[in-house]
C-alpha cells in the first residue's frame, strides 16, 4: 500500500499493526503478580512494627518518618544500587527474605551512631539495626502464624532467588533513606494470595458470568457521510480511545478505562488465581503477540459524540467475567490477559450492531482500523 493516500492524513504507508513494536511490553512476572502482590499495601499487615522501635528511637534521639512503602518486582532488571550495599538474609519457614541497605543509607546510619568509628564498628551498628528490623518485621506480621524465623549470614549482593520485594523510603532526622526487603518466590506467592483474598473477601464463589467487551474506541460521522466512510480499503481513525486509552465494557456499559500492553514474547500465559471466563474471541483467532489490558480507572461517561452524528465503535473481542475477577480488575494498574485477540478481526459497530469488520493498521505512530469486509 506504499504511497496510498487517506483523506486528511497525507501520503504514506499504512502498515500492519505490530503490538510488540507499538505497545509497552510486560514480563511474565509482572502479569502474574499484577492483581495481588503489586496492588497490595504491605504496611497493613504489620500493625505492631512501630511499637518494636519507638523506645529505641526515643533513646537514640532519632525521628523517623516513613515516606513510602512500595512493592516491586524483577530485582535483576531494576536492582537497587548494591555496589557496597549490605544484605542481611533470613528465612521464614525456609523461604528466603533479605534486608538490602544501599550505600547511602549505610553511611548515614553509621555516621549518626558511630561518628568517626572504624569500618568494623560501622558494620556492627548496621548489623544490629538490620537484625532488629528483620526480627520486628517477622514478629509484627499479622499473617505469620508463628512461622520459624532464622537469620543467616551477611552477603554483599542480592542472591538470584529474590524475585521481588518491598521498597521502604523514610527520613531519619530529615535525612532521606531507603531499604529493600527482598522476597523469594514462596513469600511473594503468599503475599499475592493474601491480598487477593482480602480484596475479594465476602464476595462468595467465583460463579456467574457477565458479558465483557474490549472496545478500542469510537469515531463519529454524520449520517450523510456514513456510506462513504464504510468502504472496503478505507482506514478509519479512532477519535476517542486507541491503544493507550481503550475500554472494557461490562453488560454493554462502559466500565474500566486502560491501555493495551504486549506480553513479552516466548512466555507462556500466567496461571490465573481466579478461574472464570472464556477466552476473548475463539481459538482460531489466536495470532502471534498476545495482548494484555492494564486498567487505570473506572469510565465516567458514555463518550457521546457531537449532536447529529453516528457513533462507530471498534470492538476487538468479547468474553465473560465473574464477580471475583471484576473486583481484582477494579484495582488500578491490574493486568487482564487477552490471549486470543486477533488484530485482524476488529468489529465495527453502529448502535451495538456489527456494520463492518476491519483490521488494525498503523500510520505515523497512530492506530487506524482499515475496513476489509462489509456484510451483505
Short mmCIF file of C-alpha atoms in Angstrom, two decimals:
data_model
loop_
_atom_site.label_atom_id
_atom_site.label_comp_id
_atom_site.label_asym_id
_atom_site.label_seq_id
_atom_site.Cartn_x
_atom_site.Cartn_y
_atom_site.Cartn_z
CA UNK A 1 0.00 0.00 0.00
CA UNK A 2 3.01 2.26 -0.33
CA UNK A 3 2.02 5.74 -1.36
CA UNK A 4 -1.65 5.22 -0.55
CA UNK A 5 -3.49 8.39 0.31
CA UNK A 6 -6.08 8.54 3.07
CA UNK A 7 -8.19 11.69 3.31
CA UNK A 8 -6.70 14.06 5.84
CA UNK A 9 -3.57 12.01 6.54
CA UNK A 10 -1.31 12.71 3.58
CA UNK A 11 0.71 10.28 1.54
CA UNK A 12 2.31 7.40 3.37
CA UNK A 13 2.27 3.71 4.04
CA UNK A 14 -0.29 2.07 6.29
CA UNK A 15 1.47 -0.89 7.90
CA UNK A 16 0.05 -3.91 9.73
CA UNK A 17 -0.15 -3.10 13.41
CA UNK A 18 2.62 -4.81 15.42
CA UNK A 19 1.82 -4.94 19.16
CA UNK A 20 5.39 -5.78 20.17
CA UNK A 21 6.65 -2.67 18.41
CA UNK A 22 3.79 -0.32 19.26
CA UNK A 23 2.85 -1.31 22.84
CA UNK A 24 4.57 -1.41 26.24
CA UNK A 25 5.94 -4.93 26.80
CA UNK A 26 5.07 -6.71 30.05
CA UNK A 27 7.16 -9.52 31.52
CA UNK A 28 5.56 -12.72 32.78
CA UNK A 29 6.30 -11.93 36.43
CA UNK A 30 4.52 -8.56 36.15
CA UNK A 31 1.42 -10.24 34.77
CA UNK A 32 1.47 -12.97 37.38
CA UNK A 33 1.52 -10.62 40.38
CA UNK A 34 -0.33 -7.61 38.92
CA UNK A 35 -3.63 -8.15 40.77
CA UNK A 36 -2.26 -9.33 44.10
CA UNK A 37 1.23 -8.50 45.34
CA UNK A 38 1.77 -5.42 43.15
CA UNK A 39 -1.53 -3.91 44.30
CA UNK A 40 -1.08 -4.67 48.00
CA UNK A 41 -0.39 -2.26 50.85
CA UNK A 42 2.22 -4.18 52.86
CA UNK A 43 2.13 -1.80 55.81
CA UNK A 44 -1.39 -3.00 56.66
CA UNK A 45 -0.03 -6.43 57.56
CA UNK A 46 2.48 -5.15 60.16
CA UNK A 47 0.37 -3.18 62.64
CA UNK A 48 2.77 -3.61 65.56
CA UNK A 49 6.01 -2.82 63.77
CA UNK A 50 6.36 0.75 65.08
CA UNK A 51 5.86 -0.39 68.68
CA UNK A 52 9.02 -2.51 68.42
CA UNK A 53 11.07 0.58 67.61
CA UNK A 54 9.62 3.54 69.50
CA UNK A 55 11.54 3.04 72.78
CA UNK A 56 14.88 2.58 70.99
CA UNK A 57 14.38 5.54 68.66
CA UNK A 58 13.44 7.73 71.61
CA UNK A 59 16.57 6.68 73.49
CA UNK A 60 18.81 7.37 70.49
CA UNK A 61 17.13 10.69 69.73
CA UNK A 62 16.05 9.64 66.25
CA UNK A 63 12.91 10.85 64.48
CA UNK A 64 11.74 8.53 61.71
CA UNK A 65 9.03 9.38 59.16
CA UNK A 66 8.01 6.79 56.57
CA UNK A 67 7.62 8.39 53.12
CA UNK A 68 6.51 5.44 51.01
CA UNK A 69 6.12 1.66 51.03
CA UNK A 70 6.08 0.22 47.52
CA UNK A 71 6.02 -3.35 46.18
CA UNK A 72 8.40 -4.00 43.31
CA UNK A 73 9.36 -6.92 41.07
CA UNK A 74 12.21 -8.24 38.98
CA UNK A 75 15.19 -7.21 41.07
CA UNK A 76 17.57 -8.48 38.38
CA UNK A 77 16.16 -5.91 35.91
CA UNK A 78 15.66 -2.97 38.28
CA UNK A 79 18.02 -3.55 41.21
CA UNK A 80 18.83 -1.09 43.92
CA UNK A 81 22.39 0.16 43.79
CA UNK A 82 24.03 -2.78 45.58
CA UNK A 83 27.60 -1.69 44.93
CA UNK A 84 28.83 -1.55 48.50
CA UNK A 85 25.35 -2.25 49.85
CA UNK A 86 24.87 -4.57 52.80
CA UNK A 87 22.48 -7.52 52.60
CA UNK A 88 21.27 -9.44 55.64
CA UNK A 89 19.49 -12.69 54.87
CA UNK A 90 16.93 -14.72 56.78
CA UNK A 91 14.25 -17.33 56.21
CA UNK A 92 10.64 -17.81 57.29
CA UNK A 93 9.74 -21.49 57.25
CA UNK A 94 12.59 -21.99 54.80
CA UNK A 95 11.51 -19.18 52.45
CA UNK A 96 14.22 -16.55 51.92
CA UNK A 97 13.95 -12.85 52.68
CA UNK A 98 16.64 -10.21 52.99
CA UNK A 99 17.19 -6.62 54.01
CA UNK A 100 19.24 -4.73 51.42
CA UNK A 101 20.75 -1.48 52.69
CA UNK A 102 22.13 0.83 49.95
CA UNK A 103 25.45 2.53 50.44
CA UNK A 104 23.99 5.98 51.22
CA UNK A 105 21.72 4.61 53.94
CA UNK A 106 24.55 2.52 55.40
CA UNK A 107 26.85 5.54 55.54
CA UNK A 108 24.20 7.74 57.16
CA UNK A 109 23.30 5.24 59.90
CA UNK A 110 26.92 4.56 60.76
CA UNK A 111 27.81 8.27 60.68
CA UNK A 112 24.99 9.17 63.09
CA UNK A 113 25.57 6.30 65.52
CA UNK A 114 29.37 5.90 65.43
CA UNK A 115 30.83 9.18 64.14
CA UNK A 116 34.50 8.67 63.43
CA UNK A 117 34.23 4.93 64.01
CA UNK A 118 36.23 2.40 62.01
CA UNK A 119 34.68 0.08 59.43
CA UNK A 120 34.22 -2.76 61.91
CA UNK A 121 32.27 -0.53 64.30
CA UNK A 122 30.09 0.72 61.45
CA UNK A 123 29.29 -2.82 60.33
CA UNK A 124 28.38 -3.88 63.86
CA UNK A 125 25.94 -0.98 64.29
CA UNK A 126 24.28 -1.52 60.92
CA UNK A 127 24.10 -5.27 61.52
CA UNK A 128 22.36 -4.67 64.86
CA UNK A 129 19.76 -2.39 63.25
CA UNK A 130 19.27 -4.84 60.39
CA UNK A 131 18.77 -7.86 62.61
CA UNK A 132 16.37 -5.92 64.79
CA UNK A 133 14.48 -4.71 61.71
CA UNK A 134 14.01 -8.21 60.30
CA UNK A 135 13.06 -9.65 63.68
CA UNK A 136 10.49 -6.89 64.26
CA UNK A 137 9.13 -7.44 60.77
CA UNK A 138 8.55 -11.14 61.36
CA UNK A 139 7.12 -10.75 64.87
CA UNK A 140 4.67 -8.00 63.85
CA UNK A 141 3.42 -9.75 60.70
CA UNK A 142 -0.24 -10.47 61.33
CA UNK A 143 -0.24 -13.43 58.93
CA UNK A 144 2.96 -15.09 60.15
CA UNK A 145 1.15 -17.70 62.30
CA UNK A 146 4.26 -18.41 64.42
CA UNK A 147 6.39 -19.35 61.43
CA UNK A 148 10.00 -20.29 62.16
CA UNK A 149 12.39 -17.39 61.52
CA UNK A 150 16.14 -17.81 61.08
CA UNK A 151 18.80 -15.19 60.44
CA UNK A 152 21.59 -16.24 58.11
CA UNK A 153 24.93 -14.67 57.25
CA UNK A 154 25.51 -11.25 55.73
CA UNK A 155 26.03 -11.08 51.95
CA UNK A 156 27.31 -8.28 49.73
CA UNK A 157 24.92 -8.83 46.79
CA UNK A 158 21.29 -9.85 46.49
CA UNK A 159 21.09 -13.55 45.52
CA UNK A 160 19.18 -14.55 42.40
CA UNK A 161 16.40 -16.30 44.30
CA UNK A 162 14.99 -12.91 45.35
CA UNK A 163 12.35 -12.19 42.73
CA UNK A 164 10.73 -9.08 44.21
CA UNK A 165 10.41 -7.10 47.37
CA UNK A 166 9.09 -4.08 49.22
CA UNK A 167 10.93 -0.78 48.92
CA UNK A 168 10.68 1.44 52.00
CA UNK A 169 11.65 5.12 51.80
CA UNK A 170 11.88 7.07 55.06
CA UNK A 171 13.50 10.07 56.69
CA UNK A 172 15.71 9.86 59.76
CA UNK A 173 16.16 13.28 61.38
CA UNK A 174 15.31 14.78 57.99
CA UNK A 175 17.77 12.65 56.01
CA UNK A 176 16.24 10.58 53.18
CA UNK A 177 17.00 6.86 53.42
CA UNK A 178 15.75 3.69 51.74
CA UNK A 179 15.93 -0.05 52.22
CA UNK A 180 14.56 -3.01 50.31
CA UNK A 181 13.01 -6.07 51.91
CA UNK A 182 13.73 -8.67 49.23
CA UNK A 183 11.48 -11.73 48.97
CA UNK A 184 11.75 -15.15 47.39
CA UNK A 185 9.09 -16.79 45.25
CA UNK A 186 7.36 -18.51 48.18
CA UNK A 187 6.79 -15.31 50.17
CA UNK A 188 5.74 -13.41 47.05
CA UNK A 189 3.14 -16.08 46.30
CA UNK A 190 1.87 -15.89 49.86
CA UNK A 191 1.52 -12.10 49.89
CA UNK A 192 -0.08 -12.24 46.46
CA UNK A 193 -2.76 -14.66 47.63
CA UNK A 194 -3.25 -12.77 50.90
CA UNK A 195 -4.09 -9.57 49.03
CA UNK A 196 -6.37 -11.35 46.57
CA UNK A 197 -8.22 -12.96 49.48
CA UNK A 198 -8.50 -9.61 51.24
CA UNK A 199 -9.83 -7.78 48.16
CA UNK A 200 -12.38 -10.49 47.34
CA UNK A 201 -13.40 -11.25 50.92
CA UNK A 202 -17.15 -11.73 51.27
CA UNK A 203 -17.78 -11.87 47.53
CA UNK A 204 -18.67 -15.57 47.51
CA UNK A 205 -17.53 -18.15 45.00
CA UNK A 206 -16.27 -17.34 41.51
CA UNK A 207 -19.62 -18.03 39.89
CA UNK A 208 -21.76 -16.17 37.42
CA UNK A 209 -20.69 -14.80 34.08
CA UNK A 210 -21.05 -11.19 32.98
CA UNK A 211 -20.53 -10.20 29.33
CA UNK A 212 -17.31 -8.26 28.76
CA UNK A 213 -16.12 -6.43 25.65
CA UNK A 214 -12.83 -4.80 24.76
CA UNK A 215 -13.57 -1.60 22.84
CA UNK A 216 -10.64 0.28 21.32
CA UNK A 217 -12.64 3.47 20.99
CA UNK A 218 -15.06 5.40 18.84
CA UNK A 219 -15.34 7.70 15.86
CA UNK A 220 -18.22 9.96 14.84
CA UNK A 221 -19.53 10.71 11.36
CA UNK A 222 -22.59 12.48 10.04
CA UNK A 223 -25.30 10.17 8.64
CA UNK A 224 -24.75 11.60 5.16
CA UNK A 225 -21.07 10.54 5.24
CA UNK A 226 -21.66 7.05 6.60
CA UNK A 227 -21.87 5.33 3.20
CA UNK A 228 -18.58 6.90 2.09
CA UNK A 229 -16.94 6.02 5.41
CA UNK A 230 -17.63 2.29 5.49
CA UNK A 231 -15.78 1.44 2.29
CA UNK A 232 -13.54 -1.60 1.90
CA UNK A 233 -9.90 -0.49 1.97
CA UNK A 234 -10.56 2.77 3.82
CA UNK A 235 -8.62 3.34 7.06
CA UNK A 236 -10.66 4.95 9.83
CA UNK A 237 -9.14 7.00 12.67
CA UNK A 238 -10.05 6.24 16.28
CA UNK A 239 -11.14 9.66 17.53
CA UNK A 240 -11.83 8.71 21.17
CA UNK A 241 -9.65 5.95 22.58
CA UNK A 242 -6.88 3.95 20.95
CA UNK A 243 -4.33 1.52 22.31
CA UNK A 244 -3.24 3.98 25.04
CA UNK A 245 -6.82 4.68 26.16
CA UNK A 246 -9.22 1.84 25.42
CA UNK A 247 -12.17 0.49 27.35
CA UNK A 248 -13.71 -2.60 28.90
CA UNK A 249 -17.50 -2.70 28.60
CA UNK A 250 -19.45 -4.69 31.18
CA UNK A 251 -23.06 -5.60 30.41
CA UNK A 252 -22.85 -3.27 27.38
CA UNK A 253 -21.93 -0.31 29.62
CA UNK A 254 -18.52 1.44 29.81
CA UNK A 255 -16.72 0.07 32.88
CA UNK A 256 -12.91 0.32 33.01
CA UNK A 257 -10.50 2.53 31.11
CA UNK A 258 -6.94 1.40 30.47
CA UNK A 259 -4.33 0.64 27.86
CA UNK A 260 -3.17 -2.31 25.81
CA UNK A 261 0.16 -3.97 26.54
CA UNK A 262 2.02 -6.82 24.85
CA UNK A 263 3.21 -9.86 26.73
CA UNK A 264 6.93 -10.48 26.33
CA UNK A 265 7.46 -12.98 23.53
CA UNK A 266 8.42 -16.55 24.25
CA UNK A 267 6.47 -16.72 27.52
CA UNK A 268 3.50 -18.91 28.31
CA UNK A 269 0.39 -17.48 29.93
CA UNK A 270 0.29 -17.00 33.70
CA UNK A 271 -1.92 -19.31 35.67
CA UNK A 272 -4.87 -17.21 36.75
CA UNK A 273 -5.57 -17.40 40.51
CA UNK A 274 -9.25 -16.82 39.81
CA UNK A 275 -10.82 -19.15 37.27
CA UNK A 276 -13.53 -17.53 35.29
CA UNK A 277 -14.40 -16.51 31.80
CA UNK A 278 -13.95 -17.61 28.25
CA UNK A 279 -11.06 -16.54 26.07
CA UNK A 280 -11.66 -13.37 24.09
CA UNK A 281 -12.64 -14.50 20.60
CA UNK A 282 -12.35 -18.08 19.50
CA UNK A 283 -9.25 -20.28 19.38
CA UNK A 284 -8.84 -19.99 15.62
CA UNK A 285 -8.34 -16.23 16.13
CA UNK A 286 -5.10 -16.76 18.07
CA UNK A 287 -2.22 -14.86 16.49
CA UNK A 288 1.36 -14.19 17.46
CA UNK A 289 1.63 -11.39 20.00
CA UNK A 290 -0.63 -11.93 22.99
CA UNK A 291 -2.27 -8.81 24.40
CA UNK A 292 -2.97 -7.55 27.91
CA UNK A 293 -5.33 -4.87 29.19
CA UNK A 294 -3.98 -2.74 32.04
CA UNK A 295 -6.69 -0.95 33.99
CA UNK A 296 -6.36 2.67 35.07
CA UNK A 297 -9.73 3.89 36.37
CA UNK A 298 -13.47 3.47 36.01
CA UNK A 299 -15.08 5.09 32.98
CA UNK A 300 -17.06 8.17 33.98
CA UNK A 301 -19.06 8.87 30.80
CA UNK A 302 -20.54 7.19 27.72
CA UNK A 303 -18.41 9.01 25.11
CA UNK A 304 -21.23 10.87 23.43
CA UNK A 305 -20.32 12.48 20.13
CA UNK A 306 -21.41 15.79 18.61
CA UNK A 307 -25.18 16.17 18.14
CA UNK A 308 -26.49 14.68 14.93
CA UNK A 309 -23.58 12.28 14.39
CA UNK A 310 -23.45 8.50 14.19
CA UNK A 311 -21.07 6.70 16.54
CA UNK A 312 -18.78 3.98 15.20
CA UNK A 313 -17.37 1.68 17.89
CA UNK A 314 -14.34 -0.55 17.33
CA UNK A 315 -14.60 -3.82 19.26
CA UNK A 316 -11.56 -6.09 19.46
CA UNK A 317 -13.03 -9.02 21.39
CA UNK A 318 -15.66 -10.24 23.81
CA UNK A 319 -15.71 -12.59 26.76
CA UNK A 320 -17.34 -13.25 30.12
CA UNK A 321 -16.04 -12.35 33.56
CA UNK A 322 -17.03 -13.42 37.06
CA UNK A 323 -17.52 -11.31 40.17
CA UNK A 324 -14.11 -12.08 41.70
CA UNK A 325 -12.29 -11.05 38.55
CA UNK A 326 -14.32 -7.85 38.46
CA UNK A 327 -13.14 -6.93 41.95
CA UNK A 328 -9.49 -7.62 41.12
CA UNK A 329 -9.59 -5.67 37.86
CA UNK A 330 -11.18 -2.68 39.60
CA UNK A 331 -7.76 -2.04 41.16
CA UNK A 332 -5.73 0.47 39.20
CA UNK A 333 -2.90 -0.97 37.06
CA UNK A 334 -4.20 -4.54 37.28
CA UNK A 335 -3.50 -6.63 34.18
CA UNK A 336 -6.05 -8.75 32.33
CA UNK A 337 -4.81 -11.34 29.86
CA UNK A 338 -6.32 -11.33 26.36
CA UNK A 339 -4.72 -14.49 24.96
CA UNK A 340 -6.62 -14.86 21.68
CA UNK A 341 -7.14 -11.35 20.40
CA UNK A 342 -6.63 -11.10 16.65
CA UNK A 343 -5.81 -7.54 15.49
CA UNK A 344 -7.07 -8.59 12.04
CA UNK A 345 -10.59 -9.06 13.39
CA UNK A 346 -11.98 -5.71 14.56
CA UNK A 347 -15.76 -5.41 14.67
CA UNK A 348 -17.07 -2.01 13.58
CA UNK A 349 -20.37 -1.42 15.38
CA UNK A 350 -23.21 1.05 14.93
CA UNK A 351 -25.78 1.07 17.71
CA UNK A 352 -24.37 -2.17 19.07
CA UNK A 353 -24.84 -3.96 15.73
CA UNK A 354 -21.99 -5.13 13.51
CA UNK A 355 -21.80 -2.91 10.43
CA UNK A 356 -18.40 -3.98 9.12
CA UNK A 357 -15.15 -5.68 10.08
CA UNK A 358 -11.59 -4.50 9.75
CA UNK A 359 -8.02 -4.83 10.91
CA UNK A 360 -5.64 -2.65 12.88
CA UNK A 361 -3.04 -0.75 10.89
CA UNK A 362 -0.57 1.93 11.89
CA UNK A 363 0.39 5.16 10.21
CA UNK A 364 2.86 7.68 11.61
CA UNK A 365 2.61 6.17 15.14
CA UNK A 366 -1.20 6.29 15.05
CA UNK A 367 -3.55 3.31 15.04
CA UNK A 368 -6.35 3.05 12.47
CA UNK A 369 -8.98 0.47 11.59
CA UNK A 370 -8.90 -0.49 7.93
CA UNK A 371 -12.24 -1.79 6.64
CA UNK A 372 -11.86 -5.15 4.91
CA UNK A 373 -15.37 -6.58 4.89
CA UNK A 374 -18.94 -5.28 4.88
CA UNK A 375 -21.74 -7.81 5.45
CA UNK A 376 -24.08 -8.14 2.52
#
